[in-house]
Amino acid sequence: MKTKSGDPKTVIRPATQRQGGNPKNVIRAATLRQSGDPKTIRAVTLRESGDSKTVIRAATLRQSGDPKTIRAATLRQSGDPKTVIRAATLRQSGDPKTVIRAATLRQSGDSKTVIRAAIRRQSGDPKTVIRAATLRQSGNPKTVICAATLRQSGDSKTVICAATQRQSGDPKIVCAAAQRQSGDPRTVIIMCCNTEIWRGSQNCYT
């Protein structure tokens, strides 16, 4: 996990994550850039090199001049060239408690493969949290990369935390660290667990 704060132009580049079994199968963690406008987070293209045509374009998550607007871009799967999952524009209402949960996006190549966008936003609060949900890859349905909390704050202490991304060569090793909600620091939102229960002070949700 690399964290830099204070500089609004801080760029955190998660290292390239390799998936075992196929050395060519690379998922490049998108560069998360925090631009001059602290409300703007651009997630860049995630390319899967096993198939040169396979591109999962991470939707540009833009918090524009109007903080109620979130545009999720097109997610295209090359296994079936006709398969396009267009993430529609997600609008957030004026209620800061409004949570927009992006519905499960299913990938047609493998019916068990699920890409969960699960963009959960609470606006009107400088502690806005955008949680990137579990990205499941079909090459090995047990392989889970859990992207952790992306936290955007309204002050110079802005921190984008790229969370622990575990590669499940052993399906029991799939536990993402507890993700706490800013409204209540004691609230644990998500713990990604597989067959093994992580024993700690928080509850484990499968």
Coordinates of N, CA and C in Angstrom, one line a residue:
M1 N 0.8 -1.2 0.0 CA 0.0 0.0 0.0 C 0.9 1.2 0.0
K2 N 0.6 2.1 -1.0 CA 1.4 3.3 -1.0 C 0.4 4.5 -0.8
T3 N 0.9 5.4 0.1 CA 0.0 6.5 0.4 C 0.8 7.8 0.4
K4 N 0.3 8.7 -0.3 CA 0.9 10.1 -0.3 C -0.2 11.1 -0.1
S5 N 0.1 12.0 0.8 CA -1.0 13.0 1.0 C -0.4 14.4 1.0
G6 N -1.3 15.4 1.0 CA -0.8 16.8 1.0 C -0.7 17.4 -0.4
D7 N -0.2 16.6 -1.3 CA 0.0 17.1 -2.7 C -1.2 16.6 -3.5
P8 N -2.0 17.6 -4.0 CA -3.2 17.2 -4.8 C -2.9 16.5 -6.1
K9 N -1.6 16.6 -6.5 CA -1.3 15.9 -7.7 C -0.7 14.6 -7.5
T10 N -0.8 14.1 -6.3 CA -0.2 12.8 -5.9 C -0.7 11.7 -6.8
V11 N 0.2 10.9 -7.3 CA -0.2 9.8 -8.1 C 0.2 8.5 -7.5
I12 N -0.7 7.6 -7.3 CA -0.4 6.4 -6.7 C -0.5 5.3 -7.8
R13 N 0.5 4.7 -8.1 CA 0.5 3.6 -9.1 C 0.7 2.3 -8.4
P14 N -0.4 1.5 -8.3 CA -0.3 0.2 -7.7 C 0.6 -0.7 -8.7
A15 N 1.4 -1.4 -8.1 CA 2.3 -2.3 -9.0 C 1.5 -3.3 -9.8
T16 N 2.0 -3.7 -10.9 CA 1.3 -4.6 -11.8 C 1.1 -5.9 -11.0
Q17 N -0.2 -6.3 -11.0 CA -0.5 -7.6 -10.3 C -0.6 -8.7 -11.3
R18 N 0.1 -9.8 -11.1 CA 0.1 -10.9 -11.9 C -0.8 -12.0 -11.3
Q19 N -1.4 -12.7 -12.2 CA -2.3 -13.9 -11.8 C -1.5 -15.1 -12.2
G20 N -1.4 -16.0 -11.2 CA -0.7 -17.3 -11.4 C -1.4 -18.2 -12.4
G21 N -0.7 -19.2 -12.9 CA -1.3 -20.1 -13.8 C -1.0 -19.7 -15.2
N22 N -1.2 -18.5 -15.6 CA -0.9 -18.0 -16.9 C 0.0 -16.8 -16.7
P23 N 1.3 -16.9 -17.0 CA 2.2 -15.8 -16.8 C 1.9 -14.6 -17.7
K24 N 1.1 -14.8 -18.7 CA 0.8 -13.7 -19.6 C -0.4 -12.9 -19.1
N25 N -1.1 -13.5 -18.1 CA -2.3 -12.9 -17.6 C -2.0 -11.8 -16.6
V26 N -2.0 -10.6 -17.1 CA -1.7 -9.4 -16.2 C -2.8 -8.5 -16.1
I27 N -3.1 -8.1 -14.9 CA -4.1 -7.1 -14.7 C -3.3 -5.8 -14.2
R28 N -3.4 -4.8 -15.0 CA -2.6 -3.6 -14.6 C -3.5 -2.7 -13.7
A29 N -3.1 -2.6 -12.5 CA -3.9 -1.7 -11.6 C -3.9 -0.3 -12.2
A30 N -5.1 0.3 -12.3 CA -5.2 1.6 -12.9 C -4.5 2.7 -12.1
T31 N -3.9 3.6 -12.8 CA -3.3 4.8 -12.1 C -4.4 5.6 -11.6
L32 N -4.3 5.8 -10.3 CA -5.4 6.7 -9.7 C -4.8 8.1 -9.5
R33 N -5.3 9.0 -10.3 CA -4.7 10.3 -10.3 C -5.6 11.3 -9.6
Q34 N -5.1 12.0 -8.7 CA -5.9 13.1 -8.1 C -5.4 14.4 -8.7
S35 N -6.2 15.0 -9.5 CA -5.8 16.2 -10.2 C -5.9 17.4 -9.4
G36 N -5.7 18.5 -10.1 CA -5.7 19.8 -9.4 C -7.0 20.0 -8.7
D37 N -8.1 19.5 -9.3 CA -9.4 19.5 -8.6 C -9.5 18.3 -7.7
P38 N -9.5 18.5 -6.4 CA -9.5 17.3 -5.5 C -10.8 16.4 -5.6
K39 N -11.8 16.9 -6.4 CA -13.0 16.1 -6.5 C -12.9 15.2 -7.7
T40 N -11.8 15.3 -8.5 CA -11.7 14.5 -9.7 C -10.8 13.3 -9.5
I41 N -11.4 12.1 -9.7 CA -10.6 10.9 -9.6 C -10.8 10.2 -11.0
R42 N -9.7 10.0 -11.7 CA -9.8 9.3 -12.9 C -9.2 7.9 -12.8
A43 N -10.0 6.9 -13.1 CA -9.5 5.5 -13.1 C -9.1 5.2 -14.5
V44 N -7.9 4.7 -14.8 CA -7.5 4.5 -16.2 C -7.7 3.1 -16.6
T45 N -7.4 2.8 -17.8 CA -7.7 1.5 -18.4 C -7.0 0.3 -17.7
L46 N -7.8 -0.7 -17.5 CA -7.3 -1.9 -17.0 C -7.2 -2.9 -18.1
R47 N -6.0 -3.3 -18.5 CA -5.8 -4.2 -19.6 C -5.4 -5.6 -19.2
E48 N -6.1 -6.6 -19.7 CA -5.7 -7.9 -19.4 C -5.0 -8.5 -20.6
S49 N -3.7 -8.8 -20.5 CA -2.9 -9.1 -21.6 C -3.0 -10.6 -22.1
G50 N -3.7 -11.4 -21.4 CA -3.8 -12.8 -21.9 C -4.4 -12.8 -23.2
D51 N -5.4 -12.0 -23.5 CA -6.0 -11.8 -24.8 C -5.8 -10.4 -25.1
S52 N -5.1 -10.1 -26.2 CA -4.7 -8.7 -26.6 C -6.0 -7.9 -26.8
K53 N -7.1 -8.5 -27.1 CA -8.3 -7.8 -27.3 C -9.1 -7.5 -26.1
T54 N -8.7 -8.2 -25.0 CA -9.4 -8.1 -23.8 C -9.1 -6.8 -23.0
V55 N -10.0 -5.9 -23.0 CA -9.8 -4.7 -22.3 C -11.0 -4.4 -21.4
I56 N -10.7 -4.2 -20.2 CA -11.8 -3.8 -19.3 C -11.5 -2.3 -19.0
R57 N -12.3 -1.5 -19.5 CA -12.1 -0.1 -19.3 C -12.8 0.4 -18.0
A58 N -11.9 0.7 -17.1 CA -12.5 1.2 -15.8 C -13.2 2.5 -16.0
A59 N -14.4 2.6 -15.6 CA -15.2 3.8 -15.8 C -14.6 5.0 -15.2
T60 N -14.6 6.0 -15.9 CA -14.1 7.3 -15.3 C -15.1 7.8 -14.3
L61 N -14.6 7.8 -13.1 CA -15.4 8.3 -12.0 C -15.1 9.8 -11.8
R62 N -16.0 10.6 -12.2 CA -15.7 12.0 -12.2 C -16.7 12.7 -11.3
Q63 N -16.2 13.4 -10.3 CA -17.1 14.2 -9.5 C -17.0 15.6 -10.1
S64 N -17.9 16.0 -10.9 CA -17.8 17.2 -11.7 C -18.2 18.4 -10.8
G65 N -18.3 19.5 -11.5 CA -18.7 20.7 -10.8 C -20.0 20.5 -10.0
D66 N -20.8 19.6 -10.6 CA -22.0 19.2 -9.9 C -21.7 17.9 -9.1
P67 N -21.6 17.9 -7.8 CA -21.1 16.7 -7.1 C -22.2 15.6 -7.1
K68 N -23.3 15.9 -7.7 CA -24.3 14.8 -7.8 C -24.2 13.9 -9.0
T69 N -23.2 14.3 -9.9 CA -23.1 13.6 -11.1 C -21.9 12.6 -11.1
I70 N -22.2 11.4 -11.4 CA -21.2 10.4 -11.5 C -21.4 9.6 -12.8
R71 N -20.5 9.7 -13.7 CA -20.6 9.0 -15.0 C -19.7 7.8 -15.0
A72 N -20.3 6.6 -15.1 CA -19.6 5.4 -15.2 C -19.4 5.1 -16.7
A73 N -18.2 4.8 -17.1 CA -18.0 4.5 -18.6 C -18.3 3.1 -19.0
T74 N -18.1 2.9 -20.3 CA -18.5 1.6 -20.8 C -17.5 0.5 -20.4
L75 N -18.0 -0.6 -20.0 CA -17.2 -1.8 -19.7 C -17.3 -2.7 -20.8
R76 N -16.3 -3.0 -21.5 CA -16.4 -3.9 -22.7 C -15.6 -5.2 -22.5
Q77 N -16.2 -6.3 -22.8 CA -15.6 -7.6 -22.7 C -15.3 -8.1 -24.1
S78 N -14.1 -8.6 -24.4 CA -13.7 -9.0 -25.7 C -14.0 -10.5 -26.0
G79 N -14.3 -11.3 -24.9 CA -14.6 -12.7 -25.1 C -15.8 -12.8 -26.1
D80 N -16.7 -12.0 -26.0 CA -17.8 -11.9 -26.9 C -17.9 -10.4 -27.4
P81 N -17.4 -10.2 -28.7 CA -17.3 -8.8 -29.1 C -18.6 -8.0 -29.1
K82 N -19.7 -8.7 -28.9 CA -21.0 -8.0 -28.9 C -21.4 -7.7 -27.5
T83 N -20.6 -8.2 -26.5 CA -21.0 -8.0 -25.2 C -20.5 -6.6 -24.6
V84 N -21.4 -5.8 -24.4 CA -21.0 -4.5 -23.9 C -21.9 -4.2 -22.7
I85 N -21.3 -3.9 -21.6 CA -22.1 -3.6 -20.4 C -21.9 -2.1 -20.2
R86 N -22.9 -1.3 -20.5 CA -22.8 0.1 -20.3 C -23.3 0.5 -19.0
A87 N -22.4 1.0 -18.2 CA -22.8 1.4 -16.9 C -23.5 2.8 -17.0
A88 N -24.7 2.9 -16.8 CA -25.5 4.1 -17.0 C -25.0 5.2 -16.0
T89 N -25.4 6.4 -16.3 CA -25.1 7.5 -15.5 C -25.8 7.3 -14.1
L90 N -25.0 7.4 -13.1 CA -25.6 7.2 -11.8 C -25.7 8.6 -11.1
R91 N -26.9 9.0 -10.9 CA -27.1 10.3 -10.3 C -27.4 10.1 -8.8
Q92 N -26.8 11.0 -8.1 CA -27.0 11.0 -6.6 C -27.9 12.1 -6.2
S93 N -28.9 11.8 -5.4 CA -29.8 12.9 -5.0 C -29.2 13.8 -4.0
G94 N -30.0 14.8 -3.6 CA -29.5 15.8 -2.7 C -29.4 15.4 -1.3
D95 N -29.8 14.1 -1.0 CA -29.7 13.6 0.3 C -28.3 13.0 0.5
P96 N -27.5 13.6 1.4 CA -26.1 13.1 1.6 C -26.1 11.6 2.0
K97 N -27.2 11.1 2.5 CA -27.2 9.7 2.9 C -27.5 8.7 1.8
T98 N -27.7 9.3 0.6 CA -28.1 8.5 -0.5 C -26.9 7.6 -0.9
V99 N -27.2 6.4 -1.1 CA -26.1 5.5 -1.5 C -26.6 4.9 -2.8
I100 N -25.7 5.0 -3.8 CA -26.0 4.4 -5.1 C -25.2 3.1 -5.2
R101 N -25.8 2.0 -5.3 CA -25.1 0.8 -5.5 C -25.2 0.3 -6.9
A102 N -24.1 0.3 -7.6 CA -24.1 -0.1 -9.0 C -24.4 -1.6 -9.0
A103 N -25.4 -2.0 -9.8 CA -25.8 -3.4 -9.8 C -24.7 -4.3 -10.3
T104 N -24.9 -5.5 -10.0 CA -23.9 -6.5 -10.5 C -23.8 -6.6 -12.0
L105 N -22.6 -6.5 -12.5 CA -22.4 -6.5 -13.9 C -21.8 -7.9 -14.2
R106 N -22.6 -8.7 -15.0 CA -22.2 -10.0 -15.3 C -21.4 -10.1 -16.6
Q107 N -20.4 -10.9 -16.6 CA -19.6 -11.1 -17.8 C -20.0 -12.3 -18.5
S108 N -20.4 -12.2 -19.8 CA -21.0 -13.4 -20.5 C -20.1 -14.5 -20.8
G109 N -18.8 -14.3 -20.8 CA -17.9 -15.4 -21.1 C -18.1 -16.6 -20.1
D110 N -18.2 -16.3 -18.9 CA -18.3 -17.2 -17.8 C -19.4 -16.7 -16.9
S111 N -20.5 -17.5 -16.9 CA -21.7 -17.1 -16.1 C -21.4 -16.8 -14.7
K112 N -20.3 -17.4 -14.2 CA -20.0 -17.3 -12.8 C -19.1 -16.0 -12.5
T113 N -18.7 -15.4 -13.6 CA -17.8 -14.3 -13.4 C -18.6 -13.0 -13.2
V114 N -18.3 -12.4 -12.1 CA -19.1 -11.2 -11.8 C -18.1 -10.1 -11.5
I115 N -18.4 -9.0 -12.2 CA -17.7 -7.7 -11.8 C -18.7 -6.8 -11.1
R116 N -18.4 -6.6 -9.9 CA -19.3 -5.8 -9.0 C -18.7 -4.4 -9.0
A117 N -19.4 -3.5 -9.5 CA -18.9 -2.1 -9.5 C -19.1 -1.5 -8.1
A118 N -20.3 -1.7 -7.6 CA -20.7 -1.4 -6.2 C -20.1 0.0 -5.8
I119 N -20.4 1.0 -6.6 CA -19.9 2.3 -6.2 C -20.8 2.9 -5.2
R120 N -20.3 3.1 -4.0 CA -21.1 3.6 -2.9 C -20.6 5.0 -2.5
R121 N -21.5 5.9 -2.8 CA -21.0 7.3 -2.6 C -21.9 8.0 -1.6
Q122 N -21.4 8.7 -0.7 CA -22.1 9.6 0.2 C -21.6 11.0 -0.1
S123 N -22.5 11.8 -0.7 CA -22.0 13.2 -1.1 C -22.3 14.2 0.0
G124 N -21.9 15.4 -0.3 CA -22.2 16.4 0.7 C -21.3 16.3 2.0
D125 N -20.4 15.4 2.0 CA -19.5 15.2 3.1 C -18.1 15.1 2.6
P126 N -17.2 15.9 3.1 CA -15.8 15.8 2.6 C -15.1 14.5 2.8
K127 N -15.8 13.6 3.6 CA -15.2 12.3 3.8 C -15.8 11.3 2.9
T128 N -16.2 11.8 1.7 CA -16.8 10.9 0.7 C -15.9 9.7 0.4
V129 N -16.5 8.6 0.4 CA -15.8 7.3 0.2 C -16.3 6.7 -1.1
I130 N -15.4 6.3 -2.0 CA -15.8 5.5 -3.1 C -15.1 4.2 -3.0
R131 N -16.0 3.2 -2.9 CA -15.4 1.9 -2.7 C -15.4 1.1 -4.0
A132 N -14.3 0.7 -4.4 CA -14.2 -0.1 -5.6 C -14.4 -1.5 -5.1
A133 N -15.4 -2.2 -5.7 CA -15.8 -3.5 -5.3 C -14.9 -4.6 -5.9
T134 N -15.2 -5.8 -5.5 CA -14.5 -7.0 -6.0 C -14.5 -7.2 -7.5
L135 N -13.3 -7.3 -8.0 CA -13.3 -7.6 -9.5 C -12.9 -9.1 -9.6
R136 N -13.8 -9.9 -10.1 CA -13.6 -11.3 -10.2 C -13.2 -11.7 -11.7
Q137 N -12.1 -12.4 -11.8 CA -11.7 -12.7 -13.2 C -12.1 -14.2 -13.5
S138 N -12.5 -14.4 -14.8 CA -13.1 -15.6 -15.1 C -12.0 -16.7 -15.4
G139 N -10.8 -16.3 -15.8 CA -9.8 -17.3 -16.0 C -9.7 -18.3 -14.9
N140 N -9.7 -17.8 -13.7 CA -9.8 -18.6 -12.5 C -10.8 -18.0 -11.6
P141 N -12.0 -18.7 -11.6 CA -13.1 -18.1 -10.8 C -12.9 -17.8 -9.4
K142 N -11.8 -18.5 -8.9 CA -11.5 -18.3 -7.4 C -10.6 -17.1 -7.2
T143 N -10.1 -16.5 -8.3 CA -9.2 -15.4 -8.1 C -9.9 -14.1 -7.9
V144 N -9.6 -13.5 -6.8 CA -10.3 -12.3 -6.4 C -9.3 -11.2 -6.1
I145 N -9.5 -10.1 -6.8 CA -8.7 -8.9 -6.4 C -9.6 -7.9 -5.7
C146 N -9.4 -7.7 -4.5 CA -10.2 -6.8 -3.7 C -9.5 -5.4 -3.7
A147 N -10.2 -4.5 -4.4 CA -9.7 -3.1 -4.3 C -10.2 -2.4 -3.1
A148 N -9.4 -1.8 -2.3 CA -9.8 -1.2 -1.1 C -10.4 0.2 -1.1
T149 N -10.6 0.7 0.0 CA -11.2 2.0 0.1 C -10.4 3.1 -0.6
L150 N -11.2 3.8 -1.5 CA -10.6 5.0 -2.1 C -11.3 6.2 -1.4
R151 N -10.5 6.9 -0.6 CA -11.0 8.0 0.2 C -10.6 9.3 -0.3
Q152 N -11.6 10.2 -0.5 CA -11.4 11.5 -0.9 C -11.8 12.5 0.2
S153 N -10.9 13.3 0.6 CA -11.3 14.3 1.6 C -11.2 15.7 1.0
G154 N -11.8 16.6 1.7 CA -11.8 18.0 1.2 C -10.6 18.8 1.6
D155 N -9.7 18.3 2.4 CA -8.6 19.1 2.8 C -7.3 18.5 2.3
S156 N -6.2 19.1 2.8 CA -4.8 18.7 2.3 C -4.4 17.3 2.7
K157 N -5.2 16.8 3.6 CA -4.9 15.4 4.1 C -5.5 14.3 3.2
T158 N -5.9 14.7 2.0 CA -6.5 13.8 1.1 C -5.6 12.5 0.9
V159 N -6.2 11.4 1.1 CA -5.4 10.2 1.0 C -6.2 9.2 0.1
I160 N -5.5 8.7 -0.9 CA -6.1 7.6 -1.7 C -5.3 6.4 -1.3
C161 N -6.0 5.5 -0.7 CA -5.4 4.2 -0.2 C -5.7 3.1 -1.1
A162 N -4.7 2.6 -1.8 CA -4.8 1.5 -2.7 C -4.7 0.3 -1.7
A163 N -5.7 -0.5 -1.6 CA -5.7 -1.5 -0.5 C -5.0 -2.8 -0.9
T164 N -4.9 -3.7 0.0 CA -4.2 -4.9 -0.2 C -4.9 -5.7 -1.3
Q165 N -4.2 -6.0 -2.3 CA -4.7 -6.8 -3.4 C -4.0 -8.2 -3.4
R166 N -4.8 -9.1 -2.9 CA -4.3 -10.5 -2.8 C -4.6 -11.3 -4.0
Q167 N -3.7 -12.2 -4.3 CA -3.9 -13.1 -5.4 C -4.1 -14.5 -4.8
S168 N -5.2 -15.1 -5.2 CA -5.6 -16.3 -4.5 C -5.1 -17.6 -5.3
G169 N -3.8 -17.7 -5.3 CA -3.3 -19.0 -5.8 C -3.9 -20.1 -4.8
D170 N -4.0 -19.8 -3.6 CA -4.7 -20.6 -2.6 C -6.0 -19.9 -2.3
P171 N -7.1 -20.5 -2.7 CA -8.4 -19.9 -2.5 C -8.7 -19.4 -1.1
K172 N -8.0 -19.9 -0.1 CA -8.2 -19.5 1.2 C -7.6 -18.2 1.5
I173 N -6.7 -17.7 0.7 CA -6.0 -16.4 0.9 C -6.8 -15.4 0.1
V174 N -7.9 -15.0 0.6 CA -8.7 -13.9 0.0 C -9.3 -13.1 1.1
C175 N -8.6 -12.3 1.7 CA -9.1 -11.4 2.7 C -8.7 -10.0 2.5
A176 N -9.6 -9.1 2.3 CA -9.3 -7.7 2.1 C -9.4 -7.1 3.5
A177 N -8.6 -6.1 3.8 CA -8.6 -5.5 5.1 C -9.9 -4.8 5.3
A178 N -10.2 -4.6 6.6 CA -11.5 -4.0 7.0 C -11.5 -2.6 6.4
Q179 N -12.7 -2.3 5.8 CA -12.9 -1.0 5.2 C -13.9 -0.2 6.1
R180 N -13.4 0.9 6.7 CA -14.2 1.6 7.7 C -14.9 2.8 7.0
Q181 N -16.0 3.0 7.5 CA -16.8 4.1 7.0 C -16.5 5.4 7.8
S182 N -16.3 6.5 7.0 CA -15.9 7.7 7.7 C -16.9 8.3 8.7
G183 N -18.2 8.1 8.4 CA -19.1 8.6 9.3 C -19.0 8.1 10.7
D184 N -18.7 6.8 10.8 CA -18.5 6.2 12.1 C -17.3 5.3 12.0
P185 N -16.1 5.8 12.6 CA -14.9 5.1 12.5 C -14.9 3.6 13.0
R186 N -16.0 3.3 13.7 CA -16.1 2.0 14.3 C -16.8 1.0 13.4
T187 N -17.4 1.6 12.4 CA -18.2 0.8 11.5 C -17.4 0.1 10.4
V188 N -17.4 -1.2 10.4 CA -16.7 -2.0 9.4 C -17.7 -2.3 8.2
I189 N -17.3 -1.8 7.0 CA -18.2 -2.0 5.9 C -18.0 -3.3 5.2
I190 N -16.8 -3.6 4.8 CA -16.6 -4.8 4.0 C -15.4 -5.6 4.5
M191 N -15.5 -6.9 4.6 CA -14.3 -7.7 4.7 C -14.5 -8.9 3.7
C192 N -13.7 -8.9 2.7 CA -13.8 -9.9 1.7 C -13.2 -11.2 2.2
C193 N -14.0 -12.2 2.4 CA -13.4 -13.5 2.9 C -13.8 -14.6 2.0
N194 N -13.0 -15.6 1.9 CA -13.3 -16.8 1.2 C -13.5 -17.9 2.2
T195 N -12.9 -19.1 1.9 CA -13.2 -20.2 2.8 C -12.6 -20.1 4.2
E196 N -11.7 -19.2 4.3 CA -11.0 -19.0 5.6 C -11.5 -17.8 6.4
I197 N -11.9 -18.0 7.6 CA -12.4 -16.9 8.4 C -11.2 -16.1 9.0
W198 N -11.2 -14.8 8.8 CA -10.2 -14.0 9.4 C -10.5 -13.7 10.8
R199 N -9.7 -14.1 11.7 CA -10.0 -13.9 13.1 C -9.4 -12.6 13.6
G200 N -10.3 -11.7 13.9 CA -9.9 -10.4 14.4 C -11.1 -9.8 15.2
S201 N -10.9 -8.5 15.4 CA -11.9 -7.9 16.3 C -13.2 -7.5 15.6
Q202 N -13.2 -7.6 14.2 CA -14.4 -7.3 13.4 C -15.0 -8.6 12.9
N203 N -16.3 -8.4 12.5 CA -17.0 -9.5 11.9 C -16.5 -9.8 10.5
C204 N -16.6 -11.0 10.1 CA -16.2 -11.4 8.7 C -17.4 -11.7 7.9
Y205 N -17.6 -11.0 6.8 CA -18.7 -11.3 5.9 C -18.3 -12.0 4.7
T206 N -18.9 -13.1 4.3 CA -18.6 -13.8 3.1 C -19.4 -13.4 2.0

